[in-house]
Amino acid sequence: MLPSITELERKEDALLAPYAVKHSLSGGRIFPESSQEQRTCYQRDRDRIIHSKAFRRLGYKTQVFVNSEGDMFRTRLTHSMEVAQLSRSVTGYLDLNSDYAEALALAHDMGHSPFGHAGQEALNTLMKDYGGFEHNCQTLRIVSTLESRYLEWNGLNLTRLTLIGMLKHARIYEGDVQLREILEQRKGKSQPLEAAIVDTCDRLAYLHHDFEDGLDSGFLEPSEVLALPPFDLARIALEKQHGQSFTDARFALKARILVRFLLNDCITDLIATIKKNIATLKVETMSDVLSLSHETYPVANSPAMKERLAIMQKFLHAKLYRHPNVLRMSRRGERIIENLFSEYNSRPDMMPEHYLTRTQIDGTARVVSDYISGMTDRFAEKDSAYLSGIG
Ligand code: MG
């Protein structure tokens, strides 16, 4: 049975656009709970994510730069907060459900292993005979099974619609049976607008911020970044706006101003394009949204902005993600993951007891993958060195 809609939820639903994620559409929770007067169901989902262990660990996990390489780089935690901020801004302006978007944004990277994409690739290869490893599947597994905060159920018992919004590629691990009904509901349908906005804000956030971190690390060459057409055009606009004070600013400050200018421009473009697309498509309800095809889906930047983003992406691929020092960091991460997997897979009794007991249900490899992917960069580094007799 679905919980009744509270006064607060009813009030908020009345303020949202007709095609927004309404509280009346939450689908309730897999383990029924009563509603709370002072918080809406999506606010409660968001709060459960913030208080989870996996969320706290994001503070010591990084995407491009390994956490131990420097304190000033973005971590997955600060990145997730930035994605949440952008998503709240965009959804808020469009009268969509910002609390729902915030919950999805804060949770979107929770399933990542240590050492970014290199760590994920290594773990996926090691898990190829056991259903693989993929960060989005892992996020769903964390919120539905692995987080342990309640006596009555495993996981966070989020609303069905939040779980649907989290299901990015309509894929779950074979063993996650409790998510099958969510997968069924998601199949053949598009995402709510809020979920697609979070995905877009994720890409926009890291694309812009990787420039900032890339310059701070010294891996990106300032003159090459400034010569890139989007940065050159932004510089001309900012010189017009601020005159000599911009030209004379120290480079690190100039870089931040340029990145902020570009990101702002991009978010403004995103809002305007979504608004225009919704009007053109005559989207009226959330079921209209869910039945839209991939080709006509309204959440996108304008064609001109997409071109700019492609230039920036191509540059980062060539100059930052394939920088020799980044490749070395990645290789080191892979080695650590390989070492940890071989150690714990051959000796699962070295894992904490609450992991070991789960091997009977999920199999040793899946539990070892859960254990390793939950580690922070620094914990994985230390543990691998310790088990090798050198730490
Ligand atoms: Mg992300």
Short mmCIF file of C-alpha atoms and ligand atoms in Angstrom, two decimals:
data_model
loop_
_atom_site.label_atom_id
_atom_site.label_comp_id
_atom_site.label_asym_id
_atom_site.label_seq_id
_atom_site.Cartn_x
_atom_site.Cartn_y
_atom_site.Cartn_z
CA MET A 1 0.00 0.00 0.00
CA LEU A 2 1.27 3.47 -0.84
CA PRO A 3 1.73 5.97 2.01
CA SER A 4 -0.67 8.88 1.97
CA ILE A 5 0.49 12.24 0.62
CA THR A 6 1.28 14.70 3.39
CA GLU A 7 0.18 18.33 3.56
CA LEU A 8 3.74 19.47 2.77
CA GLU A 9 3.94 17.18 -0.28
CA ARG A 10 0.56 18.34 -1.53
CA LYS A 11 1.67 21.98 -1.19
CA GLU A 12 4.90 21.35 -3.08
CA ASP A 13 3.17 19.34 -5.84
CA ALA A 14 0.90 22.32 -6.49
CA LEU A 15 3.95 24.52 -7.18
CA LEU A 16 5.66 22.10 -9.57
CA ALA A 17 5.28 22.00 -13.36
CA PRO A 18 2.71 19.42 -14.54
CA TYR A 19 5.50 17.25 -16.06
CA ALA A 20 7.67 17.33 -12.89
CA VAL A 21 8.30 14.42 -10.51
CA LYS A 22 5.39 14.79 -8.11
CA HIS A 23 5.30 13.33 -4.62
CA SER A 24 2.11 11.54 -5.53
CA LEU A 25 4.13 9.54 -8.12
CA SER A 26 6.86 8.27 -5.76
CA GLY A 27 5.55 4.68 -5.89
CA GLY A 28 6.20 4.27 -2.17
CA ARG A 29 9.06 2.18 -0.73
CA ILE A 30 9.75 -1.54 -1.21
CA PHE A 31 9.45 -1.98 2.58
CA PRO A 32 6.38 0.13 3.44
CA GLU A 33 6.98 3.04 5.84
CA SER A 34 4.64 5.75 6.97
CA SER A 35 5.14 9.32 5.71
CA GLN A 36 6.68 12.10 7.79
CA GLU A 37 4.94 15.43 8.25
CA GLN A 38 8.07 17.60 8.31
CA ARG A 39 9.94 16.15 5.31
CA THR A 40 8.78 15.06 1.86
CA CYS A 41 9.59 11.54 0.64
CA TYR A 42 12.33 12.79 -1.73
CA GLN A 43 13.87 14.95 1.00
CA ARG A 44 14.04 11.81 3.13
CA ASP A 45 15.70 9.92 0.26
CA ARG A 46 18.27 12.70 -0.08
CA ASP A 47 18.91 12.75 3.68
CA ARG A 48 19.38 8.96 3.80
CA ILE A 49 22.00 9.29 1.06
CA ILE A 50 23.84 12.09 2.89
CA HIS A 51 23.99 10.03 6.10
CA SER A 52 25.25 6.88 4.37
CA LYS A 53 28.74 5.46 4.72
CA ALA A 54 29.25 5.23 0.96
CA PHE A 55 28.53 8.96 0.65
CA ARG A 56 31.10 9.90 3.31
CA ARG A 57 33.75 7.81 1.56
CA LEU A 58 33.38 9.94 -1.60
CA GLY A 59 35.51 12.50 0.24
CA TYR A 60 38.54 10.27 -0.30
CA LYS A 61 37.87 9.08 -3.83
CA THR A 62 38.82 10.95 -6.97
CA GLN A 63 37.98 10.82 -10.66
CA VAL A 64 41.15 11.94 -12.43
CA PHE A 65 43.60 12.72 -9.67
CA VAL A 66 44.21 10.07 -7.03
CA ASN A 67 43.30 11.48 -3.63
CA SER A 68 46.82 11.16 -2.19
CA GLU A 69 48.30 13.22 -5.07
CA GLY A 70 47.08 16.54 -3.66
CA ASP A 71 44.56 18.17 -1.36
CA MET A 72 43.31 20.91 -3.67
CA PHE A 73 41.82 18.71 -6.37
CA ARG A 74 38.17 17.87 -6.51
CA THR A 75 37.11 14.70 -4.80
CA ARG A 76 34.03 12.71 -5.75
CA LEU A 77 32.34 14.29 -2.74
CA THR A 78 32.93 17.89 -3.84
CA HIS A 79 32.09 16.90 -7.43
CA SER A 80 28.79 15.38 -6.27
CA MET A 81 27.99 18.58 -4.35
CA GLU A 82 28.73 20.63 -7.45
CA VAL A 83 26.47 18.39 -9.55
CA ALA A 84 23.75 18.77 -6.90
CA GLN A 85 24.11 22.57 -6.96
CA LEU A 86 23.87 22.75 -10.76
CA SER A 87 20.94 20.31 -10.83
CA ARG A 88 19.05 22.26 -8.16
CA SER A 89 19.57 25.51 -10.11
CA VAL A 90 18.33 24.08 -13.41
CA THR A 91 15.39 22.12 -11.98
CA GLY A 92 14.40 24.97 -9.64
CA TYR A 93 14.18 27.47 -12.49
CA LEU A 94 12.12 25.05 -14.59
CA ASP A 95 9.67 24.28 -11.71
CA LEU A 96 10.87 20.69 -11.58
CA ASN A 97 11.47 18.73 -8.38
CA SER A 98 14.81 19.97 -7.00
CA ASP A 99 14.83 17.69 -3.95
CA TYR A 100 14.43 14.64 -6.17
CA ALA A 101 17.21 15.92 -8.47
CA GLU A 102 19.44 16.62 -5.48
CA ALA A 103 19.01 13.08 -4.14
CA LEU A 104 20.00 11.62 -7.52
CA ALA A 105 22.94 14.01 -7.89
CA LEU A 106 24.38 13.29 -4.45
CA ALA A 107 24.10 9.53 -5.05
CA HIS A 108 25.28 9.40 -8.67
CA ASP A 109 28.92 8.49 -7.97
CA MET A 110 28.48 6.39 -4.81
CA GLY A 111 29.23 3.13 -6.62
CA HIS A 112 32.64 4.14 -7.91
CA SER A 113 35.64 2.04 -6.95
CA PRO A 114 38.87 3.70 -5.84
CA PHE A 115 41.15 5.10 -8.61
CA GLY A 116 38.43 6.40 -10.90
CA HIS A 117 37.77 4.82 -14.27
CA ALA A 118 41.01 2.84 -14.21
CA GLY A 119 39.84 1.18 -10.98
CA GLN A 120 36.45 0.43 -12.48
CA GLU A 121 37.99 -1.10 -15.62
CA ALA A 122 40.36 -3.26 -13.57
CA LEU A 123 37.57 -4.51 -11.32
CA ASN A 124 35.28 -5.14 -14.29
CA THR A 125 37.97 -7.31 -15.95
CA LEU A 126 38.54 -9.24 -12.71
CA MET A 127 34.77 -9.76 -12.36
CA LYS A 128 34.13 -10.74 -16.01
CA ASP A 129 33.10 -14.31 -15.13
CA TYR A 130 30.87 -13.13 -12.24
CA GLY A 131 28.64 -10.48 -13.84
CA GLY A 132 31.23 -7.68 -14.15
CA PHE A 133 31.57 -4.44 -12.21
CA GLU A 134 29.89 -1.19 -13.24
CA HIS A 135 29.58 1.87 -11.00
CA ASN A 136 25.88 2.54 -11.66
CA CYS A 137 24.92 -1.08 -10.87
CA GLN A 138 27.08 -0.77 -7.77
CA THR A 139 25.32 2.46 -6.68
CA LEU A 140 21.98 0.65 -6.85
CA ARG A 141 23.41 -2.31 -4.96
CA ILE A 142 24.71 0.02 -2.23
CA VAL A 143 21.40 1.79 -1.69
CA SER A 144 19.31 -1.38 -1.91
CA THR A 145 21.53 -3.91 -0.10
CA LEU A 146 24.94 -2.92 1.19
CA GLU A 147 24.20 0.09 3.41
CA SER A 148 23.38 -1.20 6.86
CA ARG A 149 21.48 1.37 8.96
CA TYR A 150 18.14 -0.26 9.75
CA LEU A 151 17.03 -3.32 11.70
CA GLU A 152 14.06 -4.01 9.43
CA TRP A 153 15.75 -4.04 6.01
CA ASN A 154 19.04 -3.90 4.17
CA GLY A 155 19.91 -0.75 2.25
CA LEU A 156 18.28 2.67 2.51
CA ASN A 157 14.76 1.73 1.37
CA LEU A 158 14.50 4.70 -1.02
CA THR A 159 11.28 5.43 -2.90
CA ARG A 160 10.69 3.45 -6.09
CA LEU A 161 10.84 6.59 -8.25
CA THR A 162 14.23 7.55 -6.81
CA LEU A 163 15.53 4.06 -7.61
CA ILE A 164 14.11 4.35 -11.14
CA GLY A 165 15.87 7.71 -11.56
CA MET A 166 19.14 6.15 -10.39
CA LEU A 167 18.91 3.35 -12.94
CA LYS A 168 20.89 5.04 -15.70
CA HIS A 169 21.56 2.27 -18.21
CA ALA A 170 18.60 0.03 -17.22
CA ARG A 171 21.03 -2.57 -15.89
CA ILE A 172 21.40 -4.27 -12.50
CA TYR A 173 23.54 -7.15 -11.25
CA GLU A 174 21.96 -10.58 -11.66
CA GLY A 175 22.00 -11.21 -7.89
CA ASP A 176 20.16 -7.98 -6.96
CA VAL A 177 16.72 -9.60 -7.06
CA GLN A 178 14.96 -6.92 -5.02
CA LEU A 179 15.69 -4.42 -7.83
CA ARG A 180 14.02 -6.49 -10.55
CA GLU A 181 10.65 -4.81 -10.13
CA ILE A 182 12.37 -1.41 -10.48
CA LEU A 183 14.10 -2.59 -13.65
CA GLU A 184 10.75 -3.79 -15.04
CA GLN A 185 9.16 -0.38 -14.41
CA ARG A 186 12.09 1.43 -16.05
CA LYS A 187 12.26 -0.80 -19.18
CA GLY A 188 11.30 0.80 -22.46
CA LYS A 189 10.72 4.20 -20.85
CA SER A 190 12.67 7.43 -20.77
CA GLN A 191 13.87 8.99 -17.53
CA PRO A 192 12.07 11.77 -15.64
CA LEU A 193 13.39 15.20 -16.75
CA GLU A 194 15.06 15.68 -13.36
CA ALA A 195 17.16 12.49 -13.80
CA ALA A 196 18.30 13.51 -17.28
CA ILE A 197 19.20 16.99 -15.98
CA VAL A 198 21.39 15.41 -13.27
CA ASP A 199 23.19 13.33 -15.95
CA THR A 200 23.80 16.42 -18.07
CA CYS A 201 24.96 18.50 -15.08
CA ASP A 202 27.36 15.69 -14.15
CA ARG A 203 29.01 15.87 -17.59
CA LEU A 204 29.06 19.68 -17.59
CA ALA A 205 30.52 19.82 -14.07
CA TYR A 206 33.45 17.51 -14.68
CA LEU A 207 34.17 18.81 -18.16
CA HIS A 208 34.66 22.35 -16.83
CA HIS A 209 36.24 21.47 -13.53
CA ASP A 210 38.78 19.09 -15.06
CA PHE A 211 40.18 22.16 -16.83
CA GLU A 212 40.58 23.89 -13.46
CA ASP A 213 42.18 20.88 -11.76
CA GLY A 214 44.25 20.13 -14.86
CA LEU A 215 45.72 23.64 -14.77
CA ASP A 216 46.22 23.55 -10.98
CA SER A 217 48.12 20.27 -11.27
CA GLY A 218 50.37 21.68 -13.97
CA PHE A 219 49.37 18.84 -16.33
CA LEU A 220 47.63 21.25 -18.69
CA GLU A 221 49.68 23.93 -20.42
CA PRO A 222 48.12 27.40 -19.81
CA SER A 223 49.01 28.70 -23.28
CA GLU A 224 47.37 25.67 -24.94
CA VAL A 225 44.19 26.10 -22.89
CA LEU A 226 44.01 29.83 -23.68
CA ALA A 227 44.43 29.13 -27.40
CA LEU A 228 41.45 26.75 -27.42
CA PRO A 229 38.57 28.53 -29.28
CA PRO A 230 36.00 28.43 -26.38
CA PHE A 231 38.57 29.86 -23.96
CA ASP A 232 39.74 32.45 -26.48
CA LEU A 233 36.18 33.70 -27.05
CA ALA A 234 35.53 33.78 -23.29
CA ARG A 235 38.74 35.78 -22.78
CA ILE A 236 37.63 38.38 -25.36
CA ALA A 237 34.21 38.71 -23.67
CA LEU A 238 35.79 39.03 -20.20
CA GLU A 239 38.33 41.60 -21.35
CA LYS A 240 35.46 43.64 -22.71
CA GLN A 241 33.60 43.30 -19.42
CA HIS A 242 36.47 43.86 -16.96
CA GLY A 243 39.09 45.70 -19.04
CA GLN A 244 42.70 45.78 -17.86
CA SER A 245 42.01 44.23 -14.44
CA PHE A 246 41.17 40.91 -16.14
CA THR A 247 44.18 41.10 -18.47
CA ASP A 248 46.50 41.79 -15.51
CA ALA A 249 45.04 39.17 -13.15
CA ARG A 250 47.35 36.31 -12.13
CA PHE A 251 46.83 33.25 -14.30
CA ALA A 252 45.27 31.00 -11.61
CA LEU A 253 42.54 33.60 -10.97
CA LYS A 254 42.02 34.18 -14.67
CA ALA A 255 41.58 30.43 -15.19
CA ARG A 256 38.85 30.26 -12.54
CA ILE A 257 37.03 33.26 -14.01
CA LEU A 258 37.21 31.75 -17.50
CA VAL A 259 35.92 28.34 -16.36
CA ARG A 260 33.13 29.97 -14.35
CA PHE A 261 32.14 32.10 -17.33
CA LEU A 262 32.02 29.06 -19.64
CA LEU A 263 30.06 26.90 -17.19
CA ASN A 264 27.57 29.68 -16.50
CA ASP A 265 27.03 30.16 -20.20
CA CYS A 266 26.50 26.45 -20.64
CA ILE A 267 23.90 26.17 -17.84
CA THR A 268 22.03 29.21 -19.18
CA ASP A 269 22.00 27.55 -22.61
CA LEU A 270 20.78 24.26 -21.10
CA ILE A 271 17.86 25.91 -19.31
CA ALA A 272 16.79 27.85 -22.41
CA THR A 273 17.06 24.79 -24.67
CA ILE A 274 15.06 22.54 -22.32
CA LYS A 275 12.35 25.20 -22.01
CA LYS A 276 12.12 25.60 -25.76
CA ASN A 277 12.07 21.82 -26.37
CA ILE A 278 9.32 21.22 -23.79
CA ALA A 279 7.15 23.86 -25.46
CA THR A 280 7.81 22.51 -28.98
CA LEU A 281 7.08 18.92 -27.95
CA LYS A 282 3.94 19.99 -26.05
CA VAL A 283 4.99 17.92 -23.03
CA GLU A 284 2.18 18.08 -20.48
CA THR A 285 2.54 15.28 -17.95
CA MET A 286 5.23 13.02 -16.57
CA SER A 287 3.88 10.10 -18.57
CA ASP A 288 4.45 12.23 -21.70
CA VAL A 289 8.06 12.63 -20.57
CA LEU A 290 8.53 8.88 -19.96
CA SER A 291 7.19 8.01 -23.41
CA LEU A 292 9.50 10.41 -25.31
CA SER A 293 12.09 8.76 -27.54
CA HIS A 294 15.82 9.21 -27.11
CA GLU A 295 15.96 11.30 -30.33
CA THR A 296 13.37 13.86 -29.25
CA TYR A 297 14.20 13.96 -25.52
CA PRO A 298 14.14 17.62 -24.41
CA VAL A 299 17.10 17.68 -21.99
CA ALA A 300 20.06 18.83 -24.08
CA ASN A 301 22.26 21.80 -24.86
CA SER A 302 21.81 23.71 -28.12
CA PRO A 303 23.70 22.42 -31.20
CA ALA A 304 26.17 25.34 -30.99
CA MET A 305 26.90 24.61 -27.33
CA LYS A 306 27.32 20.91 -28.08
CA GLU A 307 30.02 21.83 -30.59
CA ARG A 308 31.84 23.88 -27.98
CA LEU A 309 31.61 21.05 -25.45
CA ALA A 310 32.96 18.56 -28.00
CA ILE A 311 36.04 20.76 -28.56
CA MET A 312 36.67 20.92 -24.81
CA GLN A 313 36.14 17.18 -24.36
CA LYS A 314 38.52 16.32 -27.21
CA PHE A 315 41.19 18.57 -25.71
CA LEU A 316 40.88 16.98 -22.25
CA HIS A 317 41.12 13.50 -23.76
CA ALA A 318 44.29 14.34 -25.60
CA LYS A 319 46.01 16.52 -23.02
CA LEU A 320 44.78 15.52 -19.57
CA TYR A 321 43.29 12.01 -19.53
CA ARG A 322 46.21 10.70 -21.63
CA HIS A 323 48.89 12.74 -19.85
CA PRO A 324 51.80 10.40 -18.93
CA ASN A 325 51.41 11.19 -15.22
CA VAL A 326 47.66 10.46 -15.31
CA LEU A 327 48.37 7.18 -17.15
CA ARG A 328 50.95 6.29 -14.50
CA MET A 329 48.45 7.06 -11.71
CA SER A 330 45.88 4.88 -13.48
CA ARG A 331 48.30 1.99 -13.96
CA ARG A 332 49.25 2.16 -10.29
CA GLY A 333 45.55 2.08 -9.35
CA GLU A 334 44.93 -0.97 -11.54
CA ARG A 335 47.85 -2.81 -9.97
CA ILE A 336 46.53 -2.10 -6.47
CA ILE A 337 43.03 -3.33 -7.39
CA GLU A 338 44.47 -6.48 -9.01
CA ASN A 339 46.57 -7.18 -5.96
CA LEU A 340 43.71 -6.66 -3.51
CA PHE A 341 41.36 -8.82 -5.59
CA SER A 342 43.79 -11.70 -5.77
CA GLU A 343 44.52 -11.49 -2.03
CA TYR A 344 40.90 -11.38 -0.82
CA ASN A 345 39.53 -13.75 -3.42
CA SER A 346 41.99 -16.44 -2.36
CA ARG A 347 41.60 -15.61 1.35
CA PRO A 348 38.06 -14.24 1.90
CA ASP A 349 38.48 -14.90 5.63
CA MET A 350 40.74 -11.81 5.75
CA MET A 351 37.68 -9.59 5.07
CA PRO A 352 35.63 -8.22 8.01
CA GLU A 353 33.14 -10.79 9.28
CA HIS A 354 29.99 -9.05 8.04
CA TYR A 355 31.39 -9.30 4.50
CA LEU A 356 32.50 -12.92 4.91
CA THR A 357 29.02 -14.05 5.98
CA ARG A 358 27.57 -12.61 2.76
CA THR A 359 29.78 -14.82 0.54
CA GLN A 360 27.24 -17.65 1.05
CA ILE A 361 24.48 -15.55 -0.54
CA ASP A 362 26.37 -13.58 -3.18
CA GLY A 363 29.46 -15.68 -3.89
CA THR A 364 33.03 -14.81 -2.93
CA ALA A 365 33.92 -12.75 -6.03
CA ARG A 366 30.90 -10.40 -5.73
CA VAL A 367 31.56 -9.80 -2.03
CA VAL A 368 35.28 -9.18 -2.68
CA SER A 369 34.25 -6.71 -5.40
CA ASP A 370 31.86 -4.98 -2.94
CA TYR A 371 34.63 -4.80 -0.33
CA ILE A 372 37.30 -3.42 -2.68
CA SER A 373 35.00 -0.99 -4.53
CA GLY A 374 33.88 0.46 -1.20
CA MET A 375 37.47 1.33 -0.25
CA THR A 376 38.77 4.89 -0.46
CA ASP A 377 41.90 5.54 -2.56
CA ARG A 378 44.12 5.82 0.49
CA PHE A 379 42.69 2.79 2.28
CA ALA A 380 43.24 0.68 -0.86
CA GLU A 381 46.83 1.98 -1.20
CA LYS A 382 47.66 1.20 2.42
CA ASP A 383 45.94 -2.17 2.47
CA SER A 384 47.61 -3.33 -0.73
CA ALA A 385 51.04 -2.25 0.56
CA TYR A 386 50.36 -3.95 3.91
CA LEU A 387 49.33 -7.25 2.32
CA SER A 388 52.42 -7.12 0.10
CA GLY A 389 54.60 -6.81 3.18
CA ILE A 390 55.86 -3.34 2.27
CA GLY A 391 53.47 -1.09 4.23
MG MG B 1 30.06 12.25 -11.76
#
